[in-house]
Tab-separated table of C-alpha atoms in Angstrom:
chain	number	residue	atom	x	y	z
A	20	MET	CA	-24.159	48.965	29.281
A	21	TYR	CA	-22.502	50.316	29.537
A	22	ARG	CA	-20.275	51.453	32.240
A	23	LEU	CA	-20.119	50.671	35.916
A	24	ARG	CA	-20.287	53.952	37.844
A	25	ARG	CA	-19.745	55.602	41.222
A	26	ARG	CA	-22.697	55.743	43.605
A	27	GLU	CA	-21.622	58.431	45.949
A	28	VAL	CA	-22.860	61.449	44.122
A	29	VAL	CA	-24.939	64.323	45.644
A	30	LEU	CA	-25.980	67.707	44.383
A	31	THR	CA	-24.886	70.206	47.085
A	32	ASN	CA	-22.459	70.423	49.805
A	33	ASN	CA	-25.176	70.881	52.520
A	34	HIS	CA	-25.572	67.417	53.679
A	35	PRO	CA	-24.914	67.195	57.415
A	36	ASP	CA	-26.395	63.743	57.605
A	37	ILE	CA	-23.911	62.324	55.242
A	38	ASP	CA	-20.473	60.966	56.383
A	39	GLY	CA	-17.645	61.740	53.894
A	40	ASP	CA	-16.199	58.275	54.182
A	41	ALA	CA	-19.171	56.118	53.844
A	42	GLY	CA	-21.545	58.327	51.799
A	43	THR	CA	-24.100	57.793	54.529
A	44	SER	CA	-24.860	58.752	58.093
A	45	THR	CA	-23.111	55.696	59.413
A	46	SER	CA	-20.104	53.675	58.356
A	47	PRO	CA	-21.439	50.607	56.613
A	48	SER	CA	-20.267	47.178	57.881
A	49	PHE	CA	-21.695	43.957	56.416
A	50	VAL	CA	-20.966	40.381	55.787
A	51	ARG	CA	-20.090	39.278	52.117
A	52	ASP	CA	-21.932	36.088	51.944
A	53	ARG	CA	-22.098	33.681	49.053
A	54	LEU	CA	-24.899	35.635	47.396
A	55	THR	CA	-22.896	38.792	47.650
A	56	TRP	CA	-19.886	37.304	46.079
A	57	THR	CA	-22.063	35.866	43.406
A	58	ILE	CA	-23.267	39.270	42.477
A	59	TYR	CA	-19.773	40.786	42.653
A	60	CYS	CA	-18.612	38.046	40.154
A	61	GLN	CA	-21.517	38.725	37.805
A	62	LEU	CA	-20.961	42.512	37.689
A	63	ALA	CA	-17.218	41.775	37.149
A	64	ILE	CA	-18.108	39.717	34.091
A	65	TYR	CA	-20.389	42.488	32.862
A	66	GLY	CA	-17.544	45.061	33.330
A	67	TYR	CA	-15.226	42.789	31.334
A	68	PHE	CA	-17.656	42.360	28.569
A	69	LEU	CA	-18.321	46.029	28.195
A	70	TYR	CA	-14.781	47.005	27.761
A	71	ALA	CA	-13.873	43.971	25.588
A	72	PHE	CA	-16.642	44.883	23.246
A	73	THR	CA	-15.627	48.628	22.575
A	74	PRO	CA	-12.148	47.881	20.988
A	75	SER	CA	-13.409	44.703	19.281
A	76	VAL	CA	-15.769	46.774	17.043
A	77	THR	CA	-12.812	48.308	15.156
A	78	LEU	CA	-11.221	44.815	14.817
A	79	LEU	CA	-14.460	43.216	13.514
A	80	ARG	CA	-14.647	46.032	10.895
A	81	ASP	CA	-11.463	44.637	9.398
A	82	ASP	CA	-12.870	41.114	9.191
A	83	GLU	CA	-16.202	42.114	7.739
A	84	HIS	CA	-14.806	44.770	5.338
A	85	THR	CA	-17.331	47.309	6.136
A	86	SER	CA	-17.355	51.021	6.365
A	87	ARG	CA	-16.915	52.734	9.709
A	88	ALA	CA	-20.470	53.879	9.719
A	89	VAL	CA	-21.681	50.204	9.327
A	90	SER	CA	-19.157	49.098	12.053
A	91	GLY	CA	-20.633	51.804	14.326
A	92	LEU	CA	-24.069	50.011	14.102
A	93	HIS	CA	-22.730	47.465	16.589
A	94	GLY	CA	-22.752	50.201	19.165
A	95	THR	CA	-26.274	51.025	18.048
A	96	GLY	CA	-27.227	47.402	18.572
A	97	LEU	CA	-25.841	47.456	22.077
A	98	ALA	CA	-27.676	50.608	22.874
A	99	VAL	CA	-30.973	49.177	21.561
A	100	GLY	CA	-30.517	46.038	23.729
A	101	THR	CA	-29.939	48.424	26.701
A	102	MET	CA	-33.143	50.290	26.090
A	103	LEU	CA	-35.115	47.107	25.594
A	104	THR	CA	-33.919	46.290	29.134
A	105	ALA	CA	-35.379	49.324	30.547
A	106	VAL	CA	-38.793	48.428	29.007
A	107	LEU	CA	-38.786	44.774	29.775
A	108	ALA	CA	-36.755	44.191	32.887
A	109	PRO	CA	-39.536	45.023	35.358
A	110	ARG	CA	-42.038	42.733	33.595
A	111	LEU	CA	-39.584	39.837	33.316
A	112	ILE	CA	-38.609	40.132	36.989
A	113	ARG	CA	-42.181	40.301	38.033
A	114	ARG	CA	-43.101	37.282	35.981
A	115	PHE	CA	-40.014	34.919	36.806
A	116	GLY	CA	-38.525	36.453	39.881
A	117	ARG	CA	-35.000	37.680	40.600
A	118	ALA	CA	-33.704	34.269	41.410
A	119	ARG	CA	-34.279	32.956	37.910
A	120	MET	CA	-33.646	36.095	36.009
A	121	MET	CA	-30.342	36.577	37.737
A	122	TRP	CA	-28.748	33.603	35.973
A	123	ALA	CA	-30.894	33.973	32.883
A	124	ALA	CA	-29.481	37.378	32.278
A	125	LEU	CA	-25.905	36.079	32.462
A	126	ALA	CA	-26.810	33.255	29.992
A	127	ILE	CA	-28.419	35.857	27.650
A	128	MET	CA	-25.273	38.074	27.739
A	129	SER	CA	-23.079	34.943	27.092
A	130	ALA	CA	-25.238	33.909	24.161
A	131	GLY	CA	-25.076	37.454	22.657
A	132	VAL	CA	-21.339	37.328	22.924
A	133	ILE	CA	-21.148	33.952	21.160
A	134	VAL	CA	-23.234	35.267	18.421
A	135	PHE	CA	-21.220	38.342	18.117
A	136	VAL	CA	-17.975	36.551	17.613
A	137	SER	CA	-19.473	33.652	15.686
A	138	CYS	CA	-19.109	34.922	11.986
A	139	SER	CA	-18.403	38.017	9.919
A	140	VAL	CA	-21.936	38.511	8.811
A	141	VAL	CA	-22.941	42.123	9.649
A	142	ALA	CA	-26.534	41.482	10.412
A	143	VAL	CA	-25.635	38.523	12.666
A	144	THR	CA	-22.948	40.346	14.725
A	145	ILE	CA	-25.099	43.446	15.208
A	146	GLY	CA	-27.839	41.005	16.409
A	147	GLY	CA	-25.249	39.513	18.788
A	148	ALA	CA	-24.379	43.066	20.133
A	149	LEU	CA	-28.073	43.713	20.696
A	150	LEU	CA	-28.495	40.455	22.665
A	151	ALA	CA	-25.405	40.907	24.751
A	152	GLY	CA	-26.433	44.476	25.467
A	153	PHE	CA	-29.883	43.289	26.614
A	154	GLY	CA	-28.388	40.567	28.834
A	155	GLY	CA	-25.532	42.596	30.201
A	156	THR	CA	-27.741	45.477	31.322
A	157	LEU	CA	-30.156	43.095	32.825
A	158	VAL	CA	-27.291	41.550	34.861
A	159	LEU	CA	-26.459	45.082	36.018
A	160	ASN	CA	-29.994	45.997	37.112
A	161	ILE	CA	-30.717	42.847	38.872
A	162	SER	CA	-27.373	42.958	40.668
A	163	VAL	CA	-27.962	46.430	41.951
A	164	ALA	CA	-31.477	45.648	43.085
A	165	VAL	CA	-30.330	42.317	44.808
A	166	LEU	CA	-27.498	43.894	46.668
A	167	THR	CA	-29.379	46.903	47.942
A	168	ALA	CA	-32.221	44.541	49.094
A	169	HIS	CA	-29.965	41.884	50.628
A	170	HIS	CA	-27.798	44.375	52.522
A	171	ALA	CA	-29.926	46.749	54.651
A	172	GLY	CA	-29.323	50.523	54.788
A	173	ALA	CA	-25.913	51.953	54.298
A	174	ALA	CA	-24.402	48.396	53.785
A	175	GLY	CA	-26.344	48.177	50.529
A	176	GLY	CA	-24.718	51.265	49.189
A	177	ALA	CA	-21.334	50.039	50.242
A	178	ALA	CA	-21.919	46.639	48.570
A	179	VAL	CA	-22.906	48.411	45.334
A	180	THR	CA	-19.950	50.576	45.363
A	181	GLN	CA	-17.509	47.596	45.983
A	182	ALA	CA	-19.325	45.574	43.171
A	183	ASN	CA	-18.931	48.500	40.648
A	184	GLY	CA	-15.402	48.948	41.694
A	185	LEU	CA	-14.541	45.319	41.074
A	186	GLY	CA	-16.433	45.550	37.636
A	187	SER	CA	-14.405	48.623	36.553
A	188	GLY	CA	-11.091	46.953	37.731
A	189	CYS	CA	-12.046	43.791	35.782
A	190	GLY	CA	-12.759	45.945	32.718
A	191	ILE	CA	-9.162	47.243	32.736
A	192	PHE	CA	-7.866	43.727	31.642
A	193	ALA	CA	-10.468	43.277	28.774
A	194	PRO	CA	-8.739	45.483	26.238
A	195	LEU	CA	-5.340	44.032	27.250
A	196	LEU	CA	-6.560	40.471	26.667
A	197	VAL	CA	-8.207	41.362	23.332
A	198	GLY	CA	-5.215	43.198	22.138
A	199	GLY	CA	-2.821	40.603	23.510
A	200	ALA	CA	-4.824	37.724	21.705
A	201	VAL	CA	-4.405	39.677	18.397
A	202	SER	CA	-0.723	40.281	19.035
A	203	ILE	CA	0.049	36.423	19.658
A	204	GLY	CA	-2.023	35.322	16.630
A	205	ILE	CA	-5.119	33.696	18.180
A	206	GLY	CA	-7.516	36.484	17.147
A	207	TRP	CA	-9.549	39.070	19.072
A	208	ARG	CA	-12.537	36.824	19.361
A	209	SER	CA	-10.623	34.715	21.890
A	210	GLY	CA	-10.204	37.768	24.195
A	211	VAL	CA	-14.021	38.523	23.942
A	212	LEU	CA	-14.887	34.891	24.592
A	213	VAL	CA	-13.259	35.146	27.964
A	214	THR	CA	-16.601	36.544	28.978
A	215	VAL	CA	-18.311	33.294	28.373
A	216	VAL	CA	-15.686	31.310	30.090
A	217	LEU	CA	-15.992	33.582	33.175
A	218	ALA	CA	-19.802	33.167	33.116
A	219	ILE	CA	-19.602	29.303	33.043
A	220	ALA	CA	-16.910	29.475	35.827
A	221	VAL	CA	-19.256	31.484	38.009
A	222	ALA	CA	-22.290	29.449	37.373
A	223	ALA	CA	-20.346	26.255	38.166
A	224	ILE	CA	-19.055	27.575	41.388
A	225	PHE	CA	-22.070	29.426	42.692
A	226	GLY	CA	-25.090	28.158	40.586
A	227	ARG	CA	-26.147	25.521	43.070
A	228	ARG	CA	-24.523	26.907	46.270
A	229	VAL	CA	-26.651	30.033	46.448
A	230	ASP	CA	-29.772	29.629	48.552
A	231	VAL	CA	-32.719	30.890	46.314
A	232	ASN	CA	-34.473	31.820	49.431
A	233	ALA	CA	-31.701	34.313	50.221
A	234	ILE	CA	-32.394	36.325	47.082
A	235	PRO	CA	-34.944	39.091	48.063
A	236	PRO	CA	-38.031	39.121	45.852
A	237	ALA	CA	-39.025	42.037	43.841
A	238	LYS	CA	-41.465	44.629	45.321
A	239	GLU	CA	-44.241	46.279	43.513
A	240	HIS	CA	-43.237	49.611	42.196
A	241	ASP	CA	-44.879	52.611	43.693
A	242	VAL	CA	-45.784	54.867	40.823
A	243	ALA	CA	-45.318	58.451	41.321
A	244	THR	CA	-48.425	60.581	41.493
A	245	GLY	CA	-48.989	63.771	39.779
A	246	SER	CA	-48.323	65.223	36.308
A	247	ARG	CA	-46.029	63.332	34.099
A	248	ARG	CA	-44.714	66.595	32.518
A	249	LEU	CA	-41.124	67.490	33.420
A	250	SER	CA	-39.785	70.882	33.509
A	251	ARG	CA	-37.548	72.629	30.914
A	252	GLU	CA	-34.682	72.486	33.333
A	253	TYR	CA	-35.030	68.717	33.434
A	254	TRP	CA	-34.883	68.308	29.684
A	255	ARG	CA	-31.917	70.670	29.429
A	256	ALA	CA	-30.244	68.308	32.190
A	257	CYS	CA	-31.196	65.332	30.221
A	258	PHE	CA	-29.581	66.929	27.129
A	259	VAL	CA	-26.261	67.175	29.204
A	260	LEU	CA	-26.584	63.374	30.077
A	261	VAL	CA	-26.950	62.543	26.353
A	262	MET	CA	-23.762	64.586	25.582
A	263	THR	CA	-21.871	62.700	28.343
A	264	ASN	CA	-22.883	59.292	26.877
A	265	ALA	CA	-21.952	60.424	23.460
A	266	VAL	CA	-18.486	61.458	24.713
A	267	GLU	CA	-17.775	58.175	26.520
A	268	PHE	CA	-18.823	55.768	23.659
A	269	SER	CA	-17.279	57.734	20.991
A	270	MET	CA	-13.891	57.610	22.722
A	271	THR	CA	-14.114	53.976	23.841
A	272	ILE	CA	-15.185	52.729	20.486
A	273	TRP	CA	-13.034	54.759	18.088
A	274	SER	CA	-9.984	55.744	19.938
A	275	SER	CA	-8.231	52.447	18.905
A	276	ASP	CA	-8.941	53.249	15.269
A	277	VAL	CA	-7.056	56.554	15.790
A	278	LEU	CA	-4.220	54.874	17.573
A	279	LYS	CA	-3.854	52.520	14.437
A	280	ASN	CA	-4.336	54.812	11.705
A	281	HIS	CA	-2.852	58.030	13.030
A	282	ASP	CA	-0.259	56.861	15.508
A	283	GLY	CA	0.812	53.860	13.649
A	284	LEU	CA	0.230	51.301	16.199
A	285	SER	CA	-0.421	47.694	15.434
A	286	LYS	CA	-3.975	46.337	15.688
A	287	GLY	CA	-3.297	44.558	19.007
A	288	THR	CA	-1.499	47.526	20.635
A	289	ALA	CA	-4.066	50.017	19.490
A	290	ALA	CA	-6.855	47.905	20.990
A	291	THR	CA	-5.228	48.249	24.388
A	292	GLY	CA	-5.695	51.963	24.198
A	293	VAL	CA	-9.182	51.709	25.739
A	294	THR	CA	-7.391	50.255	28.858
A	295	ALA	CA	-5.954	53.654	29.452
A	296	ILE	CA	-9.447	55.135	29.450
A	297	VAL	CA	-10.871	52.412	31.809
A	298	THR	CA	-7.972	52.770	34.078
A	299	GLY	CA	-8.608	56.572	34.423
A	300	MET	CA	-12.409	55.944	34.876
A	301	THR	CA	-11.663	53.381	37.594
A	302	ILE	CA	-9.179	55.711	39.500
A	303	GLY	CA	-11.751	58.654	39.148
A	304	ARG	CA	-14.557	56.593	40.577
A	305	LEU	CA	-12.676	55.246	43.482
A	306	SER	CA	-11.287	58.651	44.475
A	307	SER	CA	-14.282	60.784	44.007
A	308	SER	CA	-16.600	60.412	46.925
A	309	ARG	CA	-15.052	63.335	48.994
A	310	LEU	CA	-15.153	65.591	46.164
A	311	ALA	CA	-18.767	64.755	45.400
A	312	LEU	CA	-19.662	65.454	48.947
A	313	ARG	CA	-17.901	68.799	49.117
A	314	TYR	CA	-18.762	70.483	45.782
A	315	SER	CA	-21.889	70.904	43.758
A	316	ALA	CA	-22.643	68.673	40.821
A	317	ASP	CA	-22.604	71.705	38.451
A	318	ALA	CA	-19.167	72.832	39.593
A	319	LEU	CA	-17.659	69.184	39.435
A	320	LEU	CA	-19.243	68.459	36.066
A	321	LEU	CA	-17.707	71.576	34.542
A	322	CYS	CA	-14.227	70.564	36.023
A	323	VAL	CA	-14.551	67.062	34.564
A	324	PHE	CA	-15.545	68.392	31.292
A	325	GLY	CA	-12.490	70.530	31.263
A	326	LEU	CA	-10.307	67.555	32.219
A	327	THR	CA	-11.875	65.653	29.380
A	328	ILE	CA	-10.908	68.343	26.902
A	329	ALA	CA	-7.423	68.625	28.271
A	330	GLY	CA	-6.923	64.786	27.843
A	331	PHE	CA	-8.511	64.847	24.471
A	332	GLY	CA	-6.135	67.632	23.235
A	333	VAL	CA	-3.119	65.651	24.295
A	334	PHE	CA	-4.403	62.525	22.614
A	335	TRP	CA	-5.560	64.222	19.391
A	336	ILE	CA	-2.374	66.308	18.700
A	337	SER	CA	0.109	63.685	19.697
A	338	THR	CA	2.009	61.217	17.373
A	339	ASN	CA	3.745	59.650	20.183
A	340	PRO	CA	1.965	56.568	21.429
A	341	VAL	CA	3.178	57.184	25.016
A	342	LEU	CA	1.600	60.682	25.040
A	343	ALA	CA	-1.441	59.430	23.386
A	344	PHE	CA	-2.059	56.873	26.103
A	345	VAL	CA	-1.517	59.526	28.753
A	346	GLY	CA	-4.089	61.701	26.984
A	347	LEU	CA	-6.635	58.846	26.885
A	348	PHE	CA	-5.981	58.212	30.756
A	349	VAL	CA	-6.763	61.848	31.430
A	350	VAL	CA	-9.916	61.555	29.398
A	351	GLY	CA	-10.892	58.530	31.395
A	352	LEU	CA	-10.495	60.561	34.587
A	353	GLY	CA	-12.833	63.178	33.109
A	354	ILE	CA	-15.327	60.615	31.908
A	355	SER	CA	-15.438	58.803	35.180
A	356	LEU	CA	-17.846	61.360	36.842
A	357	GLN	CA	-19.760	62.751	33.906
A	358	PHE	CA	-22.600	60.287	33.826
A	359	PRO	CA	-23.286	59.989	37.557
A	360	LEU	CA	-23.097	63.767	37.958
A	361	ALA	CA	-25.351	64.435	34.832
A	362	ILE	CA	-28.065	61.841	35.982
A	363	THR	CA	-27.931	63.268	39.516
A	364	ARG	CA	-28.658	66.690	38.058
A	365	ALA	CA	-31.537	65.258	35.936
A	366	VAL	CA	-33.164	63.637	39.090
A	367	GLY	CA	-32.680	66.942	40.951
A	368	PHE	CA	-34.674	68.700	38.285
A	369	SER	CA	-37.459	66.137	38.217
A	370	ASP	CA	-39.496	67.668	41.143
A	371	GLY	CA	-39.577	64.370	43.177
A	372	ARG	CA	-40.128	61.924	40.264
A	373	PRO	CA	-36.786	60.076	40.051
A	374	ASP	CA	-38.178	57.015	38.464
A	375	LEU	CA	-39.843	58.947	35.648
A	376	ALA	CA	-36.747	61.011	35.279
A	377	THR	CA	-34.419	58.073	35.063
A	378	SER	CA	-36.621	56.249	32.489
A	379	TYR	CA	-36.517	59.093	30.085
A	380	ALA	CA	-32.687	59.617	30.817
A	381	ALA	CA	-32.201	55.908	29.936
A	382	LEU	CA	-33.834	56.197	26.662
A	383	GLY	CA	-32.047	59.411	25.820
A	384	GLY	CA	-28.717	57.941	26.934
A	385	GLY	CA	-29.273	54.862	24.758
A	386	PHE	CA	-29.977	56.996	21.860
A	387	ALA	CA	-26.644	58.709	22.364
A	388	VAL	CA	-24.842	55.504	22.721
A	389	GLY	CA	-26.342	54.228	19.517
A	390	ALA	CA	-26.235	57.379	17.299
A	391	ALA	CA	-22.895	59.037	18.278
A	392	PRO	CA	-20.478	56.195	17.542
A	393	PHE	CA	-22.379	55.524	14.298
A	394	GLY	CA	-22.298	59.121	13.338
A	395	LEU	CA	-18.763	59.474	14.108
A	396	GLY	CA	-17.974	56.398	12.061
A	397	ALA	CA	-19.955	57.642	9.110
A	398	LEU	CA	-18.042	60.916	9.227
A	399	ALA	CA	-14.738	59.100	9.520
A	400	ASP	CA	-15.541	57.287	6.181
A	401	HIS	CA	-15.185	60.556	4.496
A	402	ILE	CA	-12.682	62.639	6.519
A	403	GLY	CA	-10.798	60.003	8.503
A	404	SER	CA	-11.206	58.926	12.162
A	405	HIS	CA	-8.626	61.296	13.480
A	406	THR	CA	-10.403	64.375	12.082
A	407	ALA	CA	-13.917	62.899	12.822
A	408	MET	CA	-13.079	62.734	16.574
A	409	LEU	CA	-13.196	66.419	16.681
A	410	VAL	CA	-16.910	65.955	17.297
A	411	VAL	CA	-16.020	64.812	20.843
A	412	PRO	CA	-15.187	68.405	22.024
A	413	VAL	CA	-18.250	69.500	20.342
A	414	PHE	CA	-20.222	67.134	22.509
A	415	VAL	CA	-18.360	68.386	25.577
A	416	ALA	CA	-19.045	72.025	24.617
A	417	LEU	CA	-22.685	71.425	24.198
A	418	GLY	CA	-22.640	69.743	27.721
A	419	VAL	CA	-21.094	72.788	29.106
A	420	ILE	CA	-23.659	75.079	27.612
A	421	GLY	CA	-26.383	72.888	29.082
A	422	VAL	CA	-24.880	73.231	32.518
A	423	VAL	CA	-24.144	77.049	32.539
A	424	THR	CA	-27.614	77.988	31.057
A	425	ALA	CA	-29.460	76.301	33.842
A	426	ARG	CA	-31.678	78.978	35.377
A	427	ARG	CA	-31.731	77.404	38.918
A	428	PRO	CA	-29.670	74.897	40.761
A	429	PRO	CA	-31.020	71.366	41.026
A	430	LYS	CA	-32.484	70.073	44.192
A	431	ALA	CA	-30.402	67.952	46.419
A	432	VAL	CA	-30.914	64.181	45.710
A	433	VAL	CA	-30.646	61.283	48.161
A	434	ALA	CA	-28.077	58.915	46.887
A	435	SER	CA	-30.363	55.938	46.652
A	436	ALA	CA	-32.515	57.611	44.137
A	437	VAL	CA	-29.657	57.780	41.759
A	438	PRO	CA	-28.824	54.884	39.386
A	439	ILE	CA	-25.362	53.463	39.463
A	440	ALA	CA	-24.918	53.052	35.634
A	441	PHE	CA	-26.633	53.983	32.431
A	442	GLY	CA	-29.559	51.666	31.874
A	443	ASP	CA	-30.220	51.020	35.466
A	444	VAL	CA	-33.873	50.726	36.724
A	445	HIS	CA	-34.429	52.006	40.119
A	446	PRO	CA	-34.173	49.338	42.833
A	447	SER	CA	-37.841	49.726	43.636
A	448	THR	CA	-38.761	48.813	40.088
A	449	ALA	CA	-36.884	45.478	39.960
């Protein structure tokens, strides 16, 4: 779910073995074969779906004539689907193999999208969001695992970085197409259904051309030994991660509602506001590797929290749509590094148990994605979405407190131990 993120994140600036350009000791060079391009396309489809979904929640609310709180339950459904993936993905992949599940995941996501746009019955559309969230996160997890296994060493990291960049870039167009579909009168559902059209096209082009034998099989997961108890510092770091997810999904789901009701934009134009956030996120991810290699995660995280607050301030006080979009772009720049830095800190406090750490973090992040937009929507029903959005700086402030109250710095983390996006399973588990 949720968001395609940058891999090149480390915790300290003491990494002599890591080259600033590649993120590894050697500059990766690899051949993008048919399987690689298949995975790239699948991740691009997931990126499109994710950022078509967030503005569509507000538009669906008008069709269903529900409260903002009930509308926010669609984000909750998406989050539940993501958490189910964290639980079921390893079992499904071991049972059916990556080759089958790679296409099954894309089909499940497409089916969820079809259910989501099929009617205006709340229970059905929430169920569609859950199904799409499950399939979409499964696409993401399998794609990362296949790329890192198919391309050895540094090339795997480079392939994942390129795939996530493509996914983020594709996500920029999703709010534009959703908003454009509303503006020309064919309805927002047409913009969301582009996800299914893209999935069918990729399956038709690559479905029979990819050599099944080229897809690396899953390996048995090596379970970490030792106590399963994690330190207080880990749970503090996990709390910071929960706040970063709360910030991102509160902004991407409800910013269009503020643009419509506070800034006076039409439904279609307001829906494109998410594009400003996603554009900022994409630029932030593509330009962050040198900063992440030079500065500590704590310092960078505090900086991007500050950037988020600055952008939010411009967005919140502005009644000028242009300034509001500029504010959202700056918010996107701030959000771009929040999750990868937060998850890296959590792994650094896990005492050498990254899989356990990321499993708990995925559940906590899923709770934030489900609870924060729902809570904000419930609050907005009483005080309006513009005022309710003030919970976002509260989330940021709580995240800052979690960082500055850490009693010791986190240990340095090897990049391959860090998941690419919220909901990821570690490559060794898939």
